[in-house]
Amino acid sequence: MTRKIKHTTLDNGFKIIYAKDDSNPIISLQLFIRMGSNQESKEESGFSHLTEHLVFKSTENYPENGVMEKASYLGANINAYTEYDSTCHYLTLASKYTDQGIELLAELAQKADFSDDEFETEKLVVIEELKQYANDIEENFIESIPQHVFDESPYHNPIIGNLENLENSTPEKLREFYKKHYAPNNSFLVVSGSFKKKEITKKIIEHFGDWEPVERASNTGRVNKYSNTFKTVNLLNEEINQELLAFVIPEVSESHPDGISLSLATKTFSIGKNSKLYKRLYIEEHLVTSIQVHSISGIYNGVSIILVIPKTNSSLDKICRIFIEEFNSFKQQGMTFEELRKIKAEQEHGWKYAFEYVENLGSVLGDEELDAGYKEALSYPVKIAAINNSRIQEILDKYFTIDNLKIVHLGKKNGFLQKLEQDFSMHELTPITIPKKLDYHEHTLPSGMKLLLKRVVGKPTVGISLSRNISQLNESNGSRGSNFFTLGLMQHGNAKYSREALLDYCNERGINLQITNGIETSGVKLKCFGEYITESINLIADVIREPLFPESNLNHLKESVITNIKRVEDFPVKNSVNKFNRLLFGAGSNLISKTGDLEDIKLIDRSVVKQWHKEFLDLSQMTIAVVGDIHFDNVIRATENAFNFAFEKSALHQVAIFNKNTEKFKSYDFNNDQSIIHIGGYACKSIDYKQNVAFHVLSQIIGGEINSRLFNILREQLGIAYSVGFDYSAVKDVGFFTNFAIVDSKREKKAIEAITKIMEDVKKSNVTKEELEITKNYISGQRLLDNESVFAQANSLAILNSLGYPYEFYLTREERLQNVSHQDIKELAEEYFIKDKLYTQIYR
């Protein structure tokens, strides 16, 4: 694959990077503008992000959101994002529409002509987005950290900008910004997927060849000064329910000679369930619910932010002191040969997976091109192979020092940091030692277990998914949360592998293993390379057959879940969804929560978990699907050998428990400046196949990602919301839908009226022919993109079969989609969009 990656540069300085992959008829086109928040002046803060929004509004040949409409018609994934170092506009679509995709990107890059009115509308949308981020405690905390740990830095500019700059921005300023930075010699295009180089180059030259270059400003004046003394920062928030701790250590740019080595060291120390920090703080000490690592780096040196979520009542001082113990111990002891070998293997497997999806491949090449040039990504295996233990020790001595460590606390007033800084600012701690030609085949194992085999030629990866029709819907009063805790403990070791051995086994072989817990099904799925199919099938059998269910891990998991339940009020969106579900389904419904409520969790003990696992382990109710470039006979033999063990028949049955509430309106006031609005009700069941497909189409028309009515009216026309949506879900007993919007509380009434009017308009006048056609094309295009993943295919096949749907049902998805008619949509709206049957909740 790496031999197929080339580039060329046009006379105007516009660079094109080609990555050819003909395994599927799709292509990803990613246009990178070398302009992000790092390059912005103080007066321009937020302009890159606002420009990213504005270019979609109107172009010379596609006015009034015409680019989005055309992309939807093509069934394309179109989007954009702004980072510290760049802005990227991208499309992923069927390769037969490559010419149209290139034309759309050229329009965005060269011919945006938004009006003053469009500017003002979009500015309001971005301001709402900024408010939403400001109300997200964790996001806001992470983005604020550079201001506290850098004496001076380009990372002081938030990507989204600040309220003062946005409010003072004008159409003229943004048009000038657009002309100044959207230029061929400040941009490049990454083309990945199925294409003919000669033909696509001709088309790119046609649309980008006359693009006029500009004189580029130098960024040499940008400085990045990281404080070189141990430092603690205490940020007060009297309203927060769960305090946060962030440990900040240096990170260097990707082109830096220390980049890869420092990355390996940081991952070994803090990233993943096999990291030293996770083992100590989560497994051994039971002090935290989770550890997250956020990277703030790019073309400039930056920081790794290790965010720790303490358990309720955990000692923050103890967490900090243990962190510093582990930090110093790691520096003193270094990495063992085996630790380095494992992390190098894990990283190289991750590098190889980058070539699986064309969109992901384009992103990797684009990100690398921004810094050191895309060819650096291709030489990664050579670079990582050259790293040895002495090199890692050099890195630890250089970067893992107390002087480089910063600790930032967010929460109620707490004096522990002052004492901590006094103890460690002068010296470092002494470390503490511690079937042959067919494309598809079904096979039934002696146990009654179903095996589905699907051959996809040319992919290096294989997807394997085991599914069982057991979930929260099998639970009733007295057993709420049983499925969640049983599945959660399966990853904590079994009769063959300890938790650590299981992680090691997967990391060394590049196996991506996940325990799944859906609303109707549960199971295990994984992605592996073709050479590990047999080992991966055996691994799934080992995971489900004899879990150890350690009592200490069960108690730890219960404590973590209880802490997270209590933290829900810190997250307005999550809390509002939870409350709306309770309004819709009534108290005691098994549709509301996978974990159960606090009282339910108290009833969970090891005997409950073991009994539930006994019910789960009915092989005759399971389906396993294997998708990839596979040999059917070998897979059948391996599966029969792996799942050749005794089990008892399950007596559990799925029944959705819910009570249609007579109360249809609720409001909650939490003194937020935004209102979270939910308006919805009951819908058709999943077993009503025809209505079910039509409802998915209708949900996309009303509240899909792009070009939906909620998007066009609340966001584009009125400019009162950044986040809108329409969700529809269904199980065999019941279906339900929800309109969703977050708006300024002053515009709450206007938003409710707009949402209600959208439903009424659909009920009275139906959707347009164009809306129906565009939406069908969009869904069809998304399915084509999903089909690129053998992982996703295996999971879909296993889940559908375990619920009783045959392979033909999977194959006829497109036929059912195209058969959806205007009459079907009209009947749905008339049946379910009835004012007296709608439930409304306002969370402000």
PDB file of C-alpha atoms in Angstrom, residues 750-842:
ATOM      1  CA  LYS A 750     -39.523  30.048  19.391  1.00  0.00           C
ATOM      2  CA  ALA A 751     -37.729  26.699  19.147  1.00  0.00           C
ATOM      3  CA  ILE A 752     -40.710  24.712  20.470  1.00  0.00           C
ATOM      4  CA  GLU A 753     -42.997  26.418  17.989  1.00  0.00           C
ATOM      5  CA  ALA A 754     -40.574  25.662  15.153  1.00  0.00           C
ATOM      6  CA  ILE A 755     -40.233  21.965  16.094  1.00  0.00           C
ATOM      7  CA  THR A 756     -43.998  21.567  16.449  1.00  0.00           C
ATOM      8  CA  LYS A 757     -44.590  23.304  13.124  1.00  0.00           C
ATOM      9  CA  ILE A 758     -42.122  20.973  11.371  1.00  0.00           C
ATOM     10  CA  MET A 759     -44.093  17.927  12.500  1.00  0.00           C
ATOM     11  CA  GLU A 760     -47.408  19.554  11.608  1.00  0.00           C
ATOM     12  CA  ASP A 761     -46.117  20.509   8.145  1.00  0.00           C
ATOM     13  CA  VAL A 762     -44.992  16.947   7.476  1.00  0.00           C
ATOM     14  CA  LYS A 763     -48.353  15.632   8.639  1.00  0.00           C
ATOM     15  CA  LYS A 764     -50.337  18.083   6.516  1.00  0.00           C
ATOM     16  CA  SER A 765     -48.189  18.516   3.416  1.00  0.00           C
ATOM     17  CA  ASN A 766     -45.877  15.484   3.519  1.00  0.00           C
ATOM     18  CA  VAL A 767     -42.213  15.746   2.539  1.00  0.00           C
ATOM     19  CA  THR A 768     -41.112  16.860  -0.917  1.00  0.00           C
ATOM     20  CA  LYS A 769     -40.102  14.492  -3.675  1.00  0.00           C
ATOM     21  CA  GLU A 770     -36.616  15.978  -3.573  1.00  0.00           C
ATOM     22  CA  GLU A 771     -36.308  15.480   0.204  1.00  0.00           C
ATOM     23  CA  LEU A 772     -37.259  11.826  -0.121  1.00  0.00           C
ATOM     24  CA  GLU A 773     -34.854  11.202  -3.003  1.00  0.00           C
ATOM     25  CA  ILE A 774     -31.922  12.994  -1.356  1.00  0.00           C
ATOM     26  CA  THR A 775     -32.461  11.148   1.928  1.00  0.00           C
ATOM     27  CA  LYS A 776     -32.622   7.742   0.269  1.00  0.00           C
ATOM     28  CA  ASN A 777     -29.412   8.508  -1.601  1.00  0.00           C
ATOM     29  CA  TYR A 778     -27.753   9.707   1.589  1.00  0.00           C
ATOM     30  CA  ILE A 779     -28.692   6.583   3.572  1.00  0.00           C
ATOM     31  CA  SER A 780     -27.638   4.410   0.659  1.00  0.00           C
ATOM     32  CA  GLY A 781     -24.288   6.205   0.491  1.00  0.00           C
ATOM     33  CA  GLN A 782     -23.706   5.805   4.218  1.00  0.00           C
ATOM     34  CA  ARG A 783     -24.383   2.091   3.961  1.00  0.00           C
ATOM     35  CA  LEU A 784     -21.847   1.833   1.172  1.00  0.00           C
ATOM     36  CA  LEU A 785     -19.273   3.515   3.415  1.00  0.00           C
ATOM     37  CA  ASP A 786     -20.179   1.239   6.338  1.00  0.00           C
ATOM     38  CA  ASN A 787     -19.757  -1.769   4.093  1.00  0.00           C
ATOM     39  CA  GLU A 788     -16.051  -0.960   3.818  1.00  0.00           C
ATOM     40  CA  SER A 789     -15.604  -2.304   7.366  1.00  0.00           C
ATOM     41  CA  VAL A 790     -15.493  -6.080   7.816  1.00  0.00           C
ATOM     42  CA  PHE A 791     -15.857  -5.340  11.534  1.00  0.00           C
ATOM     43  CA  ALA A 792     -19.185  -3.544  10.981  1.00  0.00           C
ATOM     44  CA  GLN A 793     -20.443  -6.201   8.560  1.00  0.00           C
ATOM     45  CA  ALA A 794     -19.747  -9.021  11.018  1.00  0.00           C
ATOM     46  CA  ASN A 795     -21.472  -7.141  13.814  1.00  0.00           C
ATOM     47  CA  SER A 796     -24.574  -6.385  11.713  1.00  0.00           C
ATOM     48  CA  LEU A 797     -24.893  -9.971  10.509  1.00  0.00           C
ATOM     49  CA  ALA A 798     -24.495 -11.463  14.000  1.00  0.00           C
ATOM     50  CA  ILE A 799     -26.964  -9.070  15.647  1.00  0.00           C
ATOM     51  CA  LEU A 800     -29.634  -9.487  12.954  1.00  0.00           C
ATOM     52  CA  ASN A 801     -29.373 -13.281  13.002  1.00  0.00           C
ATOM     53  CA  SER A 802     -29.518 -13.484  16.798  1.00  0.00           C
ATOM     54  CA  LEU A 803     -32.758 -11.465  16.627  1.00  0.00           C
ATOM     55  CA  GLY A 804     -34.224 -13.859  14.079  1.00  0.00           C
ATOM     56  CA  TYR A 805     -33.552 -11.997  10.824  1.00  0.00           C
ATOM     57  CA  PRO A 806     -32.138 -14.115   7.959  1.00  0.00           C
ATOM     58  CA  TYR A 807     -29.270 -13.111   5.669  1.00  0.00           C
ATOM     59  CA  GLU A 808     -31.771 -12.149   2.981  1.00  0.00           C
ATOM     60  CA  PHE A 809     -33.035  -9.425   5.310  1.00  0.00           C
ATOM     61  CA  TYR A 810     -29.533  -7.944   5.365  1.00  0.00           C
ATOM     62  CA  LEU A 811     -29.180  -8.232   1.588  1.00  0.00           C
ATOM     63  CA  THR A 812     -32.528  -6.548   0.861  1.00  0.00           C
ATOM     64  CA  ARG A 813     -31.875  -3.421   2.955  1.00  0.00           C
ATOM     65  CA  GLU A 814     -31.439  -1.305  -0.179  1.00  0.00           C
ATOM     66  CA  GLU A 815     -34.608  -2.679  -1.749  1.00  0.00           C
ATOM     67  CA  ARG A 816     -36.654  -1.866   1.358  1.00  0.00           C
ATOM     68  CA  LEU A 817     -35.138   1.607   1.455  1.00  0.00           C
ATOM     69  CA  GLN A 818     -35.951   2.399  -2.166  1.00  0.00           C
ATOM     70  CA  ASN A 819     -39.518   1.098  -1.713  1.00  0.00           C
ATOM     71  CA  VAL A 820     -40.318   3.774   0.877  1.00  0.00           C
ATOM     72  CA  SER A 821     -42.992   5.984  -0.703  1.00  0.00           C
ATOM     73  CA  HIS A 822     -44.528   9.386  -0.020  1.00  0.00           C
ATOM     74  CA  GLN A 823     -47.646   7.564   1.123  1.00  0.00           C
ATOM     75  CA  ASP A 824     -45.611   5.617   3.709  1.00  0.00           C
ATOM     76  CA  ILE A 825     -44.204   8.871   5.132  1.00  0.00           C
ATOM     77  CA  LYS A 826     -47.650  10.487   5.187  1.00  0.00           C
ATOM     78  CA  GLU A 827     -49.197   7.540   7.042  1.00  0.00           C
ATOM     79  CA  LEU A 828     -46.440   7.591   9.656  1.00  0.00           C
ATOM     80  CA  ALA A 829     -46.849  11.308  10.334  1.00  0.00           C
ATOM     81  CA  GLU A 830     -50.630  11.005  10.558  1.00  0.00           C
ATOM     82  CA  GLU A 831     -50.374   8.084  12.971  1.00  0.00           C
ATOM     83  CA  TYR A 832     -47.621   9.312  15.297  1.00  0.00           C
ATOM     84  CA  PHE A 833     -47.360  13.121  15.016  1.00  0.00           C
ATOM     85  CA  ILE A 834     -50.520  13.686  17.030  1.00  0.00           C
ATOM     86  CA  LYS A 835     -50.309  16.701  19.303  1.00  0.00           C
ATOM     87  CA  ASP A 836     -52.210  15.149  22.228  1.00  0.00           C
ATOM     88  CA  LYS A 837     -49.889  12.127  22.231  1.00  0.00           C
ATOM     89  CA  LEU A 838     -46.601  14.025  22.256  1.00  0.00           C
ATOM     90  CA  TYR A 839     -44.365  14.322  25.298  1.00  0.00           C
ATOM     91  CA  THR A 840     -42.453  17.573  25.895  1.00  0.00           C
ATOM     92  CA  GLN A 841     -39.613  18.270  28.302  1.00  0.00           C
ATOM     93  CA  ILE A 842     -37.688  21.504  28.882  1.00  0.00           C
TER      94      ILE A 842
END
